[in-house]
Amino acid sequence: MLVDAGMPESAPMILKEIEDRFGVGAQPKAIVLTHAHFDHIGSIIDLVDKWNVPVYAHELEMPYLTSQKNYSLPDSTVEGGL
């Protein structure tokens, strides 16, 4: 199982790491998304296109994953809004 899909355009790095650790042709049985921030879902489409595995996320994240809702704006008083 792969947890999260990294930053946009990180699929080649993720694929290489999986291959290096588990062998050529290895793939997870599923991908679990912890939440829909860009740095956690950035390469999901590329990875699913390559592996064709199920993707799981908590039901409360679905509106964010499907662009039906946006997260609240960052609080600039906490870590500069990061």
PDB file of C-alpha atoms in Angstrom, residues 3-77:
ATOM      1  CA  VAL A   3       0.183   6.285   1.515  1.00  0.00           C
ATOM      2  CA  ASP A   4      -0.289   9.556  -0.365  1.00  0.00           C
ATOM      3  CA  ALA A   5       0.875  10.429  -3.852  1.00  0.00           C
ATOM      4  CA  GLY A   6       3.400  13.177  -3.262  1.00  0.00           C
ATOM      5  CA  MET A   7       3.919  16.463  -5.031  1.00  0.00           C
ATOM      6  CA  PRO A   8       2.844  17.149  -8.608  1.00  0.00           C
ATOM      7  CA  GLU A   9       5.296  15.574 -11.075  1.00  0.00           C
ATOM      8  CA  SER A  10       6.817  13.293  -8.432  1.00  0.00           C
ATOM      9  CA  ALA A  11       5.445  10.099 -10.006  1.00  0.00           C
ATOM     10  CA  PRO A  12       8.756   9.162 -11.706  1.00  0.00           C
ATOM     11  CA  MET A  13      10.576   9.407  -8.366  1.00  0.00           C
ATOM     12  CA  ILE A  14       7.876   7.362  -6.588  1.00  0.00           C
ATOM     13  CA  LEU A  15       7.875   4.715  -9.325  1.00  0.00           C
ATOM     14  CA  LYS A  16      11.672   4.432  -9.195  1.00  0.00           C
ATOM     15  CA  GLU A  17      11.655   4.129  -5.404  1.00  0.00           C
ATOM     16  CA  ILE A  18       9.039   1.360  -5.547  1.00  0.00           C
ATOM     17  CA  GLU A  19      11.089  -0.450  -8.199  1.00  0.00           C
ATOM     18  CA  ASP A  20      14.343  -0.046  -6.250  1.00  0.00           C
ATOM     19  CA  ARG A  21      12.791  -1.309  -3.010  1.00  0.00           C
ATOM     20  CA  PHE A  22      10.462  -4.030  -4.291  1.00  0.00           C
ATOM     21  CA  GLY A  23      11.664  -4.959  -7.783  1.00  0.00           C
ATOM     22  CA  VAL A  24      10.770  -4.270 -11.390  1.00  0.00           C
ATOM     23  CA  GLY A  25       7.026  -4.372 -11.975  1.00  0.00           C
ATOM     24  CA  ALA A  26       6.169  -4.048  -8.280  1.00  0.00           C
ATOM     25  CA  GLN A  27       3.140  -1.988  -7.407  1.00  0.00           C
ATOM     26  CA  PRO A  28       0.979  -1.416  -4.361  1.00  0.00           C
ATOM     27  CA  LYS A  29      -2.390  -3.095  -3.984  1.00  0.00           C
ATOM     28  CA  ALA A  30      -3.931   0.334  -3.257  1.00  0.00           C
ATOM     29  CA  ILE A  31      -3.192   3.992  -2.582  1.00  0.00           C
ATOM     30  CA  VAL A  32      -4.518   5.661   0.582  1.00  0.00           C
ATOM     31  CA  LEU A  33      -4.847   9.444   0.565  1.00  0.00           C
ATOM     32  CA  THR A  34      -4.657  11.017   4.005  1.00  0.00           C
ATOM     33  CA  HIS A  35      -6.087  14.310   2.771  1.00  0.00           C
ATOM     34  CA  ALA A  36      -6.398  16.383  -0.407  1.00  0.00           C
ATOM     35  CA  HIS A  37      -3.593  18.932  -0.020  1.00  0.00           C
ATOM     36  CA  PHE A  38      -1.601  19.302  -3.239  1.00  0.00           C
ATOM     37  CA  ASP A  39       1.540  17.847  -1.693  1.00  0.00           C
ATOM     38  CA  HIS A  40      -0.317  14.613  -0.878  1.00  0.00           C
ATOM     39  CA  ILE A  41      -2.309  14.097  -4.103  1.00  0.00           C
ATOM     40  CA  GLY A  42      -0.066  15.746  -6.686  1.00  0.00           C
ATOM     41  CA  SER A  43       0.846  12.608  -8.650  1.00  0.00           C
ATOM     42  CA  ILE A  44      -2.267  10.511  -8.038  1.00  0.00           C
ATOM     43  CA  ILE A  45      -3.465  10.577 -11.659  1.00  0.00           C
ATOM     44  CA  ASP A  46      -0.076   9.507 -13.027  1.00  0.00           C
ATOM     45  CA  LEU A  47       0.251   6.719 -10.460  1.00  0.00           C
ATOM     46  CA  VAL A  48      -3.261   5.380 -11.033  1.00  0.00           C
ATOM     47  CA  ASP A  49      -2.733   5.521 -14.800  1.00  0.00           C
ATOM     48  CA  LYS A  50       0.423   3.431 -14.360  1.00  0.00           C
ATOM     49  CA  TRP A  51      -0.838   0.987 -11.739  1.00  0.00           C
ATOM     50  CA  ASN A  52      -4.647   0.899 -12.107  1.00  0.00           C
ATOM     51  CA  VAL A  53      -5.137   0.280  -8.366  1.00  0.00           C
ATOM     52  CA  PRO A  54      -7.933   1.465  -6.057  1.00  0.00           C
ATOM     53  CA  VAL A  55      -7.555   4.763  -4.222  1.00  0.00           C
ATOM     54  CA  TYR A  56      -9.024   5.183  -0.754  1.00  0.00           C
ATOM     55  CA  ALA A  57      -9.739   8.343   1.228  1.00  0.00           C
ATOM     56  CA  HIS A  58     -11.946   9.272   4.131  1.00  0.00           C
ATOM     57  CA  GLU A  59     -15.455  10.204   3.026  1.00  0.00           C
ATOM     58  CA  LEU A  60     -15.090  13.686   4.550  1.00  0.00           C
ATOM     59  CA  GLU A  61     -12.190  14.359   2.153  1.00  0.00           C
ATOM     60  CA  MET A  62     -14.235  13.545  -0.961  1.00  0.00           C
ATOM     61  CA  PRO A  63     -15.578  17.095  -1.553  1.00  0.00           C
ATOM     62  CA  TYR A  64     -11.984  18.365  -1.535  1.00  0.00           C
ATOM     63  CA  LEU A  65     -10.700  15.560  -3.755  1.00  0.00           C
ATOM     64  CA  THR A  66     -13.462  16.191  -6.284  1.00  0.00           C
ATOM     65  CA  SER A  67     -13.124  20.014  -6.214  1.00  0.00           C
ATOM     66  CA  GLN A  68     -16.604  20.480  -4.779  1.00  0.00           C
ATOM     67  CA  LYS A  69     -15.107  22.323  -1.786  1.00  0.00           C
ATOM     68  CA  ASN A  70     -11.918  24.213  -1.039  1.00  0.00           C
ATOM     69  CA  TYR A  71     -10.008  24.062   2.200  1.00  0.00           C
ATOM     70  CA  SER A  72     -10.113  27.143   4.415  1.00  0.00           C
ATOM     71  CA  LEU A  73      -7.573  29.816   3.622  1.00  0.00           C
ATOM     72  CA  PRO A  74      -4.271  29.491   5.489  1.00  0.00           C
ATOM     73  CA  ASP A  75      -3.949  31.251   8.832  1.00  0.00           C
ATOM     74  CA  SER A  76      -1.065  33.693   8.366  1.00  0.00           C
ATOM     75  CA  THR A  77      -0.494  33.779  12.141  1.00  0.00           C
TER      76      THR A  77
END
